[in-house]
């Protein structure tokens, strides 16, 4: 029998279940060459720890071989896992480089995306092999056991709360940058 957290959404009382990561996500391995409809995503295209693209990847005009992904998958950067490269794409494409393309199994995609950002996952991913170019070890990660809600609906609600927090953080970061620019401008105008 699984445990459950102290804070829950109303209406959910079932215990959470213990599942190996390999029972939550399946690693995809089908390869293809990127094209105009399936752009390539490389490490350099993603902002670390934010999981957002830093450019219009459709405008790159670069065609490379990699692992095919769809809008149902989550990307996790296995090379130097401490860099926290991850992406929750809403498009199909090709993951070029050291990515794991993870497809949820009886799990909510957004929940899976948040699960790979947890300290439990991160600690295991950073028990990596190699010193100069460490890579997360799939055998280790796939056998890790996580406590997760049995209800996909509850998983979606949890992911939604974290999404809202990220949006709020982004909004406040934008406000902060504008205030910093305003302050700089005022200092330049007042102290000539």
PDB file of N, CA and C in Angstrom, residues 5 15 17 35 39 42 53 55 86 104 110 123 131 142 154 157 165 174 181 188:
ATOM      1  N   UNK A   5       0.473  12.287   0.105  1.00  0.00           N
ATOM      2  CA  UNK A   5       0.931  13.517   0.752  1.00  0.00           C
ATOM      3  C   UNK A   5      -0.106  14.076   1.721  1.00  0.00           C
ATOM      4  N   UNK A  15      -4.914   5.953  -1.634  1.00  0.00           N
ATOM      5  CA  UNK A  15      -3.473   5.976  -1.424  1.00  0.00           C
ATOM      6  C   UNK A  15      -2.772   6.105  -2.770  1.00  0.00           C
ATOM      7  N   UNK A  17       0.240   5.105  -5.351  1.00  0.00           N
ATOM      8  CA  UNK A  17       0.830   3.794  -5.605  1.00  0.00           C
ATOM      9  C   UNK A  17       2.323   3.916  -5.881  1.00  0.00           C
ATOM     10  N   UNK A  35      12.858  17.559 -40.502  1.00  0.00           N
ATOM     11  CA  UNK A  35      12.428  18.206 -41.742  1.00  0.00           C
ATOM     12  C   UNK A  35      11.625  19.449 -41.387  1.00  0.00           C
ATOM     13  N   UNK A  39      10.958  19.745 -36.718  1.00  0.00           N
ATOM     14  CA  UNK A  39      12.242  20.423 -36.496  1.00  0.00           C
ATOM     15  C   UNK A  39      13.108  19.686 -35.487  1.00  0.00           C
ATOM     16  N   UNK A  42      17.956  20.699 -30.190  1.00  0.00           N
ATOM     17  CA  UNK A  42      19.258  20.394 -29.634  1.00  0.00           C
ATOM     18  C   UNK A  42      19.373  21.047 -28.259  1.00  0.00           C
ATOM     19  N   UNK A  53      12.046  26.978 -25.224  1.00  0.00           N
ATOM     20  CA  UNK A  53      12.933  27.177 -26.361  1.00  0.00           C
ATOM     21  C   UNK A  53      13.438  28.614 -26.377  1.00  0.00           C
ATOM     22  N   UNK A  55      14.664  29.998 -29.211  1.00  0.00           N
ATOM     23  CA  UNK A  55      14.619  30.449 -30.606  1.00  0.00           C
ATOM     24  C   UNK A  55      13.478  29.759 -31.332  1.00  0.00           C
ATOM     25  N   UNK A  86      15.319  20.035 -19.960  1.00  0.00           N
ATOM     26  CA  UNK A  86      14.083  19.288 -20.169  1.00  0.00           C
ATOM     27  C   UNK A  86      13.149  20.124 -21.015  1.00  0.00           C
ATOM     28  N   UNK A 104       4.660   8.868 -21.602  1.00  0.00           N
ATOM     29  CA  UNK A 104       3.977   8.405 -20.383  1.00  0.00           C
ATOM     30  C   UNK A 104       3.222   7.091 -20.598  1.00  0.00           C
ATOM     31  N   UNK A 110       1.980  15.955 -18.427  1.00  0.00           N
ATOM     32  CA  UNK A 110       2.464  17.108 -17.662  1.00  0.00           C
ATOM     33  C   UNK A 110       2.964  16.693 -16.282  1.00  0.00           C
ATOM     34  N   UNK A 123      18.479  13.539  -8.087  1.00  0.00           N
ATOM     35  CA  UNK A 123      19.544  12.872  -7.331  1.00  0.00           C
ATOM     36  C   UNK A 123      19.971  11.586  -8.023  1.00  0.00           C
ATOM     37  N   UNK A 131      33.060  11.083 -16.058  1.00  0.00           N
ATOM     38  CA  UNK A 131      33.462  12.238 -15.267  1.00  0.00           C
ATOM     39  C   UNK A 131      33.425  13.520 -16.081  1.00  0.00           C
ATOM     40  N   UNK A 142      15.297   3.824 -14.549  1.00  0.00           N
ATOM     41  CA  UNK A 142      14.111   3.021 -14.881  1.00  0.00           C
ATOM     42  C   UNK A 142      13.663   2.136 -13.726  1.00  0.00           C
ATOM     43  N   UNK A 154      -5.933  13.313 -10.910  1.00  0.00           N
ATOM     44  CA  UNK A 154      -5.207  13.949  -9.805  1.00  0.00           C
ATOM     45  C   UNK A 154      -3.793  14.334 -10.252  1.00  0.00           C
ATOM     46  N   UNK A 157      -4.058  17.567 -12.115  1.00  0.00           N
ATOM     47  CA  UNK A 157      -4.290  18.719 -11.237  1.00  0.00           C
ATOM     48  C   UNK A 157      -2.996  19.153 -10.544  1.00  0.00           C
ATOM     49  N   UNK A 165       2.306  28.022 -10.989  1.00  0.00           N
ATOM     50  CA  UNK A 165       3.405  28.637 -10.242  1.00  0.00           C
ATOM     51  C   UNK A 165       4.505  29.101 -11.190  1.00  0.00           C
ATOM     52  N   UNK A 174       9.436  39.109 -15.313  1.00  0.00           N
ATOM     53  CA  UNK A 174       9.292  40.164 -16.326  1.00  0.00           C
ATOM     54  C   UNK A 174       9.099  41.518 -15.647  1.00  0.00           C
ATOM     55  N   UNK A 181      15.147  48.087 -15.264  1.00  0.00           N
ATOM     56  CA  UNK A 181      15.409  49.013 -16.374  1.00  0.00           C
ATOM     57  C   UNK A 181      14.932  50.424 -16.018  1.00  0.00           C
ATOM     58  N   UNK A 188      20.217  57.343 -14.378  1.00  0.00           N
ATOM     59  CA  UNK A 188      20.919  58.080 -15.446  1.00  0.00           C
ATOM     60  C   UNK A 188      20.359  59.484 -15.613  1.00  0.00           C
TER      61      UNK A 188
END
